[in-house]
Amino acid sequence: MAFGQVTPSVKRPFGSKALPLTGGLMPPLYNLDFWANSWLGVPFYYFTSNWSQVGSTVNFKTTNGVPARVGDRVVSWKNRSLGPGEGDAVINPNEFFADNAPFLRERSYGGKTYKGLEFTGTEYLQIDGASVSNAYGVPEPIFSTGGTSWQGNTGASFLFVIDQDPGFTSGTYTSPVQSLFYSRQPNEQNPDATIPVPWPNTEDLGVQFLRNWKPNTADALSSELAVGPQGYLTLGMSGLTFANALTRSPIVGPGLHEAGGSEMIHLPSDTENSLPLEFGGGLNFAARWANPGFQVILLEYDNVNKVSHKTTQQSNNQSYTGPSVKIYGMSNPNTILPWNGHDLTIPKITLTNPMLQDHTLFDKAHAFLGGVPSIKLERSDSQQTGNGFRGIIYEVLMLDGILSASDKLALQRQLLRKYRGAL
C-alpha cells in the first residue's frame, strides 16, 4: 500500500482531517487484513528504517534538521503514516541532543545491510501522543488493555524489530535494566529514587516493556521482563532489585489494594496455579532472560482471551480477571533461546497474571522509546541513571487491536522476506 494513496474507512468516526499526502512513495505497509478493517486505514504509529526521504518528508533528522547519515546522532524519527510532527519520536528539546540522541548505524546480516537506531543505555526518543489524538479527534484512548470500540475492544499490540547487545555495560551511568518502551510516570514513592531531569506527563500505569540480559541465570532471576500494567502484585514483589523506581505497584482503588502497576516476570516466586508462565511452541525456557541478537517481538494485550487470578493465602492477593499478555517472537533458528525460530503465530510467553481492565496504555500523554529520561534506581549506592535499551531498533509498529491468526502468519512471511539474512 503506497503512502499518500490510503483512503480511510468510511466508518471513520473522528475528525474531518484528511490523511497527509506527500510526493513519491513510501515502502509498502505489511499486507494485512487488519488495515481494511481499521478506522484510520493506516497505523497510528509506525517507525521503519528502510527509507530516507520522500519528497520533503525526512525519516531521520539531525540537530540541524537535515537527513542523517550513518554515524550521525538522530533527534527525530518520522512516524511514517501521518503528517508533519504527528507522532514523531524525538529528543526532548529541553535535553542535550549530544547526550541523549541515538546513533544511525548500519549492520550486515548474511550479506544484507540494514540501517537502524543504536541505543547504548543513556539515549531515548520521546513520543507525544496528543500530537496524534488531538489532530485526528480520537474520541477514546487509542491504546488500552481493553482496546477501542471501533476495533472490537480486542486490546492492543506492539511490534518491535531489534538487535539486542549480548550483555550490559557496567559503567557509572548505565543500569542493568533496559527499557525498550515505557509510558508511565516513575515511582517517586521510593525514597532512594531520584529524577535528575523533569519528566513530561505520562500515563498513570501505562506500558512498561523492560528487558534485561545478564551472563548467567543466577543473576537473571531478579530482573528480566516487565510489561505492565499488571492486575495484581504480591507483597513479596514490592521490593524489586534494581528497578523499584520503574516497576513498583501503586494502590489504584478500593477493593484492589494490591492491584495495579507492573511487575517483572520474576521466577520462581511469580506463581499462579503453581506455574509462573505458560510456554508455547515447545519453548525451553532454561535461558529465560531477554535474549540477545536480531529478533522480532510482538507484545500483545489480549482482551478477548482473559485470565484470572484467584485469592490465595499468599500475601494479600485478591481475585481479579483481566486481559492477558502474550509475547510472540522470531529470531534466527541458530540463535540462543528463548524464542529462536520463525513461528510468530504461537505465543512464546503467556503471562498467567491478568492485566488491569480497560486501562490506558498510551494515548494523549508521552511515551519513551529505547530508554527513559534519567532516573536513579533503588540502590542508594548506585549512580546509574541510564536505564535504556542497548542495541539497534529497526522498526516499531503500534496497533489498536490484536492481529488475527491469519494476519500473524502473513506478517511472519513478510518479515522473513523483509529481513532476509537476519532471520
Short mmCIF file of C-alpha atoms in Angstrom, two decimals:
data_model
loop_
_atom_site.label_atom_id
_atom_site.label_comp_id
_atom_site.label_asym_id
_atom_site.label_seq_id
_atom_site.Cartn_x
_atom_site.Cartn_y
_atom_site.Cartn_z
CA MET A 1 0.00 0.00 0.00
CA ALA A 2 1.63 3.25 -1.10
CA PHE A 3 1.94 6.23 1.19
CA GLY A 4 -0.38 9.01 0.05
CA GLN A 5 -2.76 6.55 -1.59
CA VAL A 6 -4.53 5.42 1.58
CA THR A 7 -8.27 6.00 1.81
CA PRO A 8 -9.57 5.79 5.37
CA SER A 9 -12.68 3.74 6.10
CA VAL A 10 -15.99 5.50 5.54
CA LYS A 11 -16.86 4.42 9.08
CA ARG A 12 -14.07 6.57 10.49
CA PRO A 13 -15.71 8.30 13.49
CA PHE A 14 -13.21 11.01 14.32
CA GLY A 15 -12.36 14.47 12.98
CA SER A 16 -12.54 15.58 9.40
CA LYS A 17 -8.78 15.86 8.96
CA ALA A 18 -7.61 14.03 5.86
CA LEU A 19 -4.59 11.78 5.88
CA PRO A 20 -1.49 13.62 4.63
CA LEU A 21 -0.19 13.40 1.09
CA THR A 22 3.49 13.58 0.18
CA GLY A 23 5.33 13.36 -3.09
CA GLY A 24 6.79 9.99 -4.02
CA LEU A 25 6.15 6.62 -2.47
CA MET A 26 6.94 5.08 0.88
CA PRO A 27 7.93 1.43 1.20
CA PRO A 28 4.67 -0.53 1.37
CA LEU A 29 2.83 -1.37 4.56
CA TYR A 30 2.57 -5.01 5.52
CA ASN A 31 -0.27 -6.57 3.56
CA LEU A 32 -2.70 -7.45 6.34
CA ASP A 33 -6.48 -7.73 6.57
CA PHE A 34 -6.16 -5.59 9.69
CA TRP A 35 -5.90 -2.37 7.65
CA ALA A 36 -9.10 -3.00 5.71
CA ASN A 37 -11.00 -3.31 8.98
CA SER A 38 -9.32 -0.42 10.81
CA TRP A 39 -10.86 3.00 11.16
CA LEU A 40 -7.87 5.07 10.11
CA GLY A 41 -6.68 2.81 7.32
CA VAL A 42 -3.02 3.17 8.36
CA PRO A 43 -1.17 2.68 11.66
CA PHE A 44 -1.44 5.47 14.21
CA TYR A 45 2.26 4.93 14.94
CA TYR A 46 4.72 3.24 12.61
CA PHE A 47 8.50 3.73 12.54
CA THR A 48 10.67 1.99 9.95
CA SER A 49 14.30 2.36 8.89
CA ASN A 50 14.06 1.31 5.23
CA TRP A 51 13.63 4.80 3.74
CA SER A 52 15.47 8.13 4.00
CA GLN A 53 13.37 10.83 2.34
CA VAL A 54 10.13 11.07 0.36
CA GLY A 55 9.54 14.47 -1.17
CA SER A 56 10.16 16.93 1.65
CA THR A 57 9.49 14.30 4.33
CA VAL A 58 12.69 13.18 6.09
CA ASN A 59 12.82 9.97 8.10
CA PHE A 60 15.88 10.54 10.33
CA LYS A 61 16.87 14.13 11.18
CA THR A 62 19.98 15.54 12.82
CA THR A 63 20.12 18.57 15.13
CA ASN A 64 20.32 20.76 12.01
CA GLY A 65 17.09 19.29 10.65
CA VAL A 66 18.81 17.64 7.70
CA PRO A 67 18.69 13.96 6.75
CA ALA A 68 21.00 11.94 8.99
CA ARG A 69 23.85 9.90 7.61
CA VAL A 70 25.29 6.74 9.14
CA GLY A 71 27.18 7.70 12.29
CA ASP A 72 25.11 10.83 12.99
CA ARG A 73 23.07 11.38 16.11
CA VAL A 74 19.34 11.32 15.29
CA VAL A 75 16.98 13.71 17.07
CA SER A 76 13.79 12.85 15.14
CA TRP A 77 12.38 9.59 13.72
CA LYS A 78 9.37 10.14 11.47
CA ASN A 79 6.05 8.49 12.24
CA ARG A 80 5.67 7.41 8.64
CA SER A 81 1.89 7.12 8.37
CA LEU A 82 0.81 10.61 9.46
CA GLY A 83 1.55 14.29 8.82
CA PRO A 84 4.47 16.52 9.83
CA GLY A 85 5.18 16.31 13.55
CA GLU A 86 2.31 13.92 14.23
CA GLY A 87 3.51 11.14 16.49
CA ASP A 88 7.19 11.55 15.65
CA ALA A 89 9.78 10.08 18.03
CA VAL A 90 12.03 12.99 19.04
CA ILE A 91 14.53 14.11 21.62
CA ASN A 92 13.06 16.24 24.40
CA PRO A 93 14.03 19.79 23.35
CA ASN A 94 14.94 20.58 26.95
CA GLU A 95 17.66 17.95 26.90
CA PHE A 96 21.15 18.00 25.42
CA PHE A 97 20.97 16.47 21.96
CA ALA A 98 24.54 15.20 22.02
CA ASP A 99 23.96 13.19 25.19
CA ASN A 100 20.52 11.73 24.53
CA ALA A 101 20.19 11.16 20.79
CA PRO A 102 20.67 7.64 19.38
CA PHE A 103 23.08 6.95 16.51
CA LEU A 104 22.14 5.95 12.98
CA ARG A 105 24.05 2.72 12.28
CA GLU A 106 24.35 0.04 9.64
CA ARG A 107 24.71 -3.64 10.39
CA SER A 108 25.08 -6.56 7.98
CA TYR A 109 23.46 -9.98 8.29
CA GLY A 110 24.07 -12.76 5.80
CA GLY A 111 25.20 -10.37 3.10
CA LYS A 112 22.39 -7.83 3.57
CA THR A 113 22.84 -4.47 5.30
CA TYR A 114 20.17 -2.69 7.32
CA LYS A 115 20.05 0.75 8.91
CA GLY A 116 18.70 1.29 12.41
CA LEU A 117 18.99 3.42 15.52
CA GLU A 118 21.61 2.35 18.04
CA PHE A 119 20.96 2.92 21.75
CA THR A 120 23.70 2.42 24.35
CA GLY A 121 21.74 2.80 27.59
CA THR A 122 21.52 6.56 28.02
CA GLU A 123 19.62 7.61 24.87
CA TYR A 124 15.87 7.70 24.31
CA LEU A 125 13.23 9.15 21.98
CA GLN A 126 10.02 10.74 23.21
CA ILE A 127 6.60 10.45 21.54
CA ASP A 128 3.81 12.96 22.21
CA GLY A 129 0.53 11.09 21.93
CA ALA A 130 -1.52 14.30 21.88
CA SER A 131 0.03 15.21 18.54
CA VAL A 132 -1.98 12.33 17.05
CA SER A 133 -5.04 12.03 19.32
CA ASN A 134 -5.82 15.76 19.19
CA ALA A 135 -5.01 16.17 15.50
CA TYR A 136 -7.46 13.43 14.45
CA GLY A 137 -10.09 13.97 17.13
CA VAL A 138 -9.78 10.47 18.56
CA PRO A 139 -12.76 10.03 20.94
CA GLU A 140 -11.29 7.33 23.21
CA PRO A 141 -7.81 6.14 24.17
CA ILE A 142 -6.06 4.67 21.13
CA PHE A 143 -4.14 2.02 23.05
CA SER A 144 -5.64 0.41 26.15
CA THR A 145 -5.81 -3.03 27.67
CA GLY A 146 -9.48 -3.14 26.61
CA GLY A 147 -8.90 -1.74 23.15
CA THR A 148 -11.28 0.67 21.42
CA SER A 149 -14.87 0.19 20.37
CA TRP A 150 -14.02 0.70 16.69
CA GLN A 151 -11.58 -2.24 16.85
CA GLY A 152 -13.94 -4.51 18.73
CA ASN A 153 -12.36 -3.93 22.16
CA THR A 154 -9.82 -6.63 21.41
CA GLY A 155 -6.79 -5.00 23.05
CA ALA A 156 -3.54 -3.55 21.72
CA SER A 157 -0.33 -4.79 20.09
CA PHE A 158 3.23 -3.51 19.80
CA LEU A 159 5.74 -4.89 17.28
CA PHE A 160 9.50 -4.38 17.71
CA VAL A 161 12.30 -5.42 15.37
CA ILE A 162 15.56 -5.12 17.29
CA ASP A 163 19.08 -6.42 17.67
CA GLN A 164 19.88 -6.52 21.37
CA ASP A 165 23.50 -6.38 22.51
CA PRO A 166 24.78 -9.58 24.15
CA GLY A 167 25.36 -8.00 27.55
CA PHE A 168 25.09 -4.86 29.63
CA THR A 169 27.61 -2.12 30.29
CA SER A 170 28.58 -1.97 33.96
CA GLY A 171 29.58 1.67 33.86
CA THR A 172 28.83 4.64 36.06
CA TYR A 173 25.67 5.67 34.28
CA THR A 174 24.19 2.57 32.67
CA SER A 175 21.90 0.26 34.63
CA PRO A 176 21.28 -3.47 34.14
CA VAL A 177 17.64 -2.57 33.45
CA GLN A 178 16.87 -1.96 29.77
CA SER A 179 13.73 0.00 28.95
CA LEU A 180 12.56 -0.69 25.39
CA PHE A 181 9.18 1.08 25.58
CA TYR A 182 7.81 2.99 28.56
CA SER A 183 4.74 5.19 29.02
CA ARG A 184 4.13 5.72 32.73
CA GLN A 185 5.46 8.01 35.42
CA PRO A 186 8.28 6.54 37.52
CA ASN A 187 7.57 5.58 41.09
CA GLU A 188 8.54 8.61 43.15
CA GLN A 189 7.36 6.96 46.38
CA ASN A 190 10.66 5.10 46.57
CA PRO A 191 12.85 7.22 48.88
CA ASP A 192 16.02 6.09 47.10
CA ALA A 193 14.75 7.08 43.65
CA THR A 194 15.67 10.49 42.31
CA ILE A 195 14.68 12.03 39.00
CA PRO A 196 17.55 14.22 37.76
CA VAL A 197 15.62 15.70 34.81
CA PRO A 198 11.97 16.82 34.53
CA TRP A 199 9.58 14.18 33.22
CA PRO A 200 6.70 15.14 30.92
CA ASN A 201 3.18 13.94 31.58
CA THR A 202 2.77 10.20 31.05
CA GLU A 203 0.02 7.65 31.62
CA ASP A 204 -0.56 6.62 35.21
CA LEU A 205 0.02 2.88 34.68
CA GLY A 206 0.96 2.59 31.02
CA VAL A 207 3.23 0.19 29.16
CA GLN A 208 6.47 -0.79 30.85
CA PHE A 209 8.31 -3.05 28.45
CA LEU A 210 11.58 -3.55 30.29
CA ARG A 211 14.21 -6.00 29.08
CA ASN A 212 17.41 -7.31 30.59
CA TRP A 213 20.21 -9.64 29.73
CA LYS A 214 22.80 -10.99 32.13
CA PRO A 215 25.54 -13.55 31.57
CA ASN A 216 24.10 -16.27 33.81
CA THR A 217 20.75 -17.44 35.10
CA ALA A 218 21.58 -16.75 38.75
CA ASP A 219 21.88 -13.04 38.02
CA ALA A 220 18.92 -13.00 35.64
CA LEU A 221 16.27 -14.18 38.10
CA SER A 222 15.52 -10.81 39.65
CA SER A 223 15.22 -8.64 36.58
CA GLU A 224 14.02 -9.98 33.27
CA LEU A 225 10.94 -8.55 31.57
CA ALA A 226 8.13 -6.21 32.62
CA VAL A 227 5.07 -5.47 30.54
CA GLY A 228 2.56 -3.59 32.79
CA PRO A 229 0.02 -2.58 33.81
CA GLN A 230 -0.22 -5.71 35.89
CA GLY A 231 -3.51 -6.64 37.54
CA TYR A 232 -2.13 -7.58 40.93
CA LEU A 233 1.08 -7.56 42.87
CA THR A 234 2.07 -9.71 45.84
CA LEU A 235 3.63 -8.14 48.88
CA GLY A 236 6.70 -10.25 48.24
CA MET A 237 7.15 -8.49 44.92
CA SER A 238 7.10 -4.95 46.30
CA GLY A 239 10.87 -4.71 46.65
CA LEU A 240 12.30 -5.47 43.22
CA THR A 241 16.06 -5.45 42.97
CA PHE A 242 17.44 -2.83 40.56
CA ALA A 243 14.10 -1.50 39.33
CA ASN A 244 11.80 -0.42 42.14
CA ALA A 245 11.55 3.10 40.81
CA LEU A 246 10.33 1.85 37.45
CA THR A 247 8.07 -1.06 38.36
CA ARG A 248 6.66 -0.83 41.90
CA SER A 249 2.88 -1.07 42.02
CA PRO A 250 0.70 1.70 43.45
CA ILE A 251 -2.70 1.27 45.10
CA VAL A 252 -5.34 2.02 42.49
CA GLY A 253 -8.63 1.99 44.37
CA PRO A 254 -10.96 0.40 46.96
CA GLY A 255 -11.15 -3.35 46.67
CA LEU A 256 -7.93 -3.51 44.68
CA HIS A 257 -5.48 -2.87 47.47
CA GLU A 258 -2.77 -4.97 45.88
CA ALA A 259 -3.86 -4.47 42.27
CA GLY A 260 -2.33 -2.23 39.67
CA GLY A 261 1.03 -1.22 38.39
CA SER A 262 3.53 -3.51 36.82
CA GLU A 263 5.80 -6.31 37.84
CA MET A 264 8.65 -8.07 36.22
CA ILE A 265 8.41 -11.70 35.27
CA HIS A 266 10.04 -12.82 38.47
CA LEU A 267 10.87 -16.50 38.70
CA PRO A 268 10.40 -18.65 40.64
CA SER A 269 8.19 -16.66 43.05
CA ASP A 270 5.77 -15.18 40.49
CA THR A 271 3.29 -18.06 40.51
CA GLU A 272 -0.30 -18.69 39.50
CA ASN A 273 -1.64 -22.24 39.84
CA SER A 274 1.94 -23.36 40.62
CA LEU A 275 3.20 -22.25 37.20
CA PRO A 276 4.67 -18.78 36.76
CA LEU A 277 4.26 -18.72 32.99
CA GLU A 278 2.85 -20.76 30.16
CA PHE A 279 5.19 -21.53 27.29
CA GLY A 280 4.17 -22.19 23.72
CA GLY A 281 5.78 -23.62 20.64
CA GLY A 282 7.93 -26.15 22.50
CA LEU A 283 9.86 -23.36 24.18
CA ASN A 284 12.63 -24.45 26.50
CA PHE A 285 12.90 -21.54 28.89
CA ALA A 286 16.06 -22.52 30.70
CA ALA A 287 17.53 -19.27 29.40
CA ARG A 288 14.59 -17.10 30.34
CA TRP A 289 16.15 -13.67 30.26
CA ALA A 290 15.77 -11.40 27.27
CA ASN A 291 17.80 -12.98 24.51
CA PRO A 292 20.47 -11.08 22.57
CA GLY A 293 20.72 -10.76 18.81
CA PHE A 294 18.36 -9.93 15.97
CA GLN A 295 14.73 -10.65 16.81
CA VAL A 296 11.10 -9.73 16.23
CA ILE A 297 8.88 -9.23 19.28
CA LEU A 298 5.10 -8.89 19.20
CA LEU A 299 3.76 -7.73 22.57
CA GLU A 300 0.01 -8.36 22.72
CA TYR A 301 -2.55 -7.19 25.29
CA ASP A 302 -5.34 -9.68 24.60
CA ASN A 303 -8.75 -8.51 25.85
CA VAL A 304 -10.51 -11.44 24.18
CA ASN A 305 -8.77 -14.30 25.98
CA LYS A 306 -8.69 -13.07 29.57
CA VAL A 307 -7.05 -14.69 32.56
CA SER A 308 -7.98 -14.70 36.23
CA HIS A 309 -6.04 -14.51 39.43
CA LYS A 310 -7.62 -16.21 42.41
CA THR A 311 -7.48 -15.18 46.04
CA THR A 312 -4.68 -17.05 47.79
CA GLN A 313 -3.26 -17.30 51.27
CA GLN A 314 0.00 -15.87 49.98
CA SER A 315 0.29 -12.20 50.90
CA ASN A 316 -2.83 -10.06 50.29
CA ASN A 317 -3.58 -11.15 46.74
CA GLN A 318 -7.16 -10.62 45.62
CA SER A 319 -9.28 -12.20 42.93
CA TYR A 320 -9.08 -10.37 39.63
CA THR A 321 -9.86 -11.04 35.98
CA GLY A 322 -8.33 -9.03 33.17
CA PRO A 323 -6.67 -9.10 29.77
CA SER A 324 -3.81 -11.49 29.20
CA VAL A 325 -0.38 -10.56 27.89
CA LYS A 326 1.29 -12.68 25.26
CA ILE A 327 4.75 -12.30 23.75
CA TYR A 328 5.35 -13.70 20.28
CA GLY A 329 8.89 -13.84 18.96
CA MET A 330 11.02 -14.66 15.94
CA SER A 331 14.77 -14.96 15.62
CA ASN A 332 17.29 -16.94 13.62
CA PRO A 333 16.87 -20.68 14.29
CA ASN A 334 20.54 -20.82 15.28
CA THR A 335 20.13 -18.06 17.87
CA ILE A 336 20.21 -18.58 21.62
CA LEU A 337 16.86 -19.29 23.31
CA PRO A 338 14.25 -18.26 24.37
CA TRP A 339 12.47 -17.61 21.07
CA ASN A 340 14.62 -18.92 18.28
CA GLY A 341 12.66 -19.94 15.20
CA HIS A 342 10.28 -18.33 12.75
CA ASP A 343 6.84 -19.02 14.22
CA LEU A 344 5.01 -15.79 15.03
CA THR A 345 1.60 -17.45 15.43
CA ILE A 346 2.08 -19.23 18.77
CA PRO A 347 2.98 -17.12 21.82
CA LYS A 348 6.36 -17.88 23.32
CA ILE A 349 5.21 -16.46 26.65
CA THR A 350 1.69 -16.14 28.06
CA LEU A 351 1.58 -14.46 31.43
CA THR A 352 -0.81 -16.13 33.85
CA ASN A 353 -1.27 -12.86 35.73
CA PRO A 354 -4.07 -10.58 34.46
CA MET A 355 -3.60 -7.01 33.33
CA LEU A 356 -5.81 -4.19 34.55
CA GLN A 357 -9.06 -3.98 32.63
CA ASP A 358 -9.75 -1.04 30.30
CA HIS A 359 -6.61 0.75 31.34
CA THR A 360 -4.88 3.27 29.10
CA LEU A 361 -1.51 2.11 27.82
CA PHE A 362 -0.70 5.13 25.65
CA ASP A 363 -2.87 7.90 24.28
CA LYS A 364 -2.56 11.69 24.78
CA ALA A 365 0.41 11.61 27.14
CA HIS A 366 4.07 10.83 26.38
CA ALA A 367 5.90 7.57 25.80
CA PHE A 368 9.61 6.78 25.57
CA LEU A 369 11.27 4.56 23.00
CA GLY A 370 14.68 2.99 23.60
CA GLY A 371 15.06 4.35 27.12
CA VAL A 372 13.76 6.87 29.63
CA PRO A 373 14.82 10.27 30.94
CA SER A 374 17.41 10.00 33.69
CA ILE A 375 16.19 8.34 36.85
CA LYS A 376 18.24 6.88 39.68
CA LEU A 377 17.12 3.42 40.66
CA GLU A 378 16.55 1.88 44.06
CA ARG A 379 20.03 1.15 45.34
CA SER A 380 21.26 4.13 47.34
CA ASP A 381 24.89 3.44 46.43
CA SER A 382 24.18 3.47 42.72
CA GLN A 383 24.74 6.43 40.42
CA GLN A 384 23.16 4.60 37.49
CA THR A 385 20.73 6.84 35.66
CA GLY A 386 20.96 5.30 32.18
CA ASN A 387 18.15 2.74 32.11
CA GLY A 388 17.82 2.37 28.36
CA PHE A 389 17.90 -0.28 25.70
CA ARG A 390 21.27 -1.43 24.39
CA GLY A 391 21.25 -2.45 20.79
CA ILE A 392 19.66 -1.39 17.50
CA ILE A 393 15.97 -0.70 16.88
CA TYR A 394 14.94 -1.21 13.26
CA GLU A 395 11.18 -0.97 13.40
CA VAL A 396 8.29 -0.19 15.75
CA LEU A 397 4.62 -0.71 14.91
CA MET A 398 1.76 0.06 17.33
CA LEU A 399 -1.68 -1.41 16.65
CA ASP A 400 -5.01 -0.60 18.23
CA GLY A 401 -6.30 -4.16 18.48
CA ILE A 402 -4.84 -7.62 18.08
CA LEU A 403 -3.98 -9.42 14.85
CA SER A 404 -5.89 -12.46 13.70
CA ALA A 405 -4.08 -15.78 13.39
CA SER A 406 -4.04 -15.41 9.59
CA ASP A 407 -2.59 -11.88 9.86
CA LYS A 408 0.10 -13.12 12.23
CA LEU A 409 1.05 -15.76 9.67
CA ALA A 410 1.04 -13.18 6.87
CA LEU A 411 3.18 -10.85 8.96
CA GLN A 412 5.61 -13.68 9.69
CA ARG A 413 6.09 -14.38 5.98
CA GLN A 414 6.58 -10.71 5.13
CA LEU A 415 9.07 -10.18 7.96
CA LEU A 416 11.10 -13.13 6.69
CA ARG A 417 11.26 -11.56 3.25
CA LYS A 418 11.98 -8.08 4.54
CA TYR A 419 14.79 -9.09 6.91
CA ARG A 420 16.33 -11.81 4.79
CA GLY A 421 19.78 -12.67 6.10
CA ALA A 422 19.00 -11.56 9.66
CA LEU A 423 16.19 -14.05 10.26
#
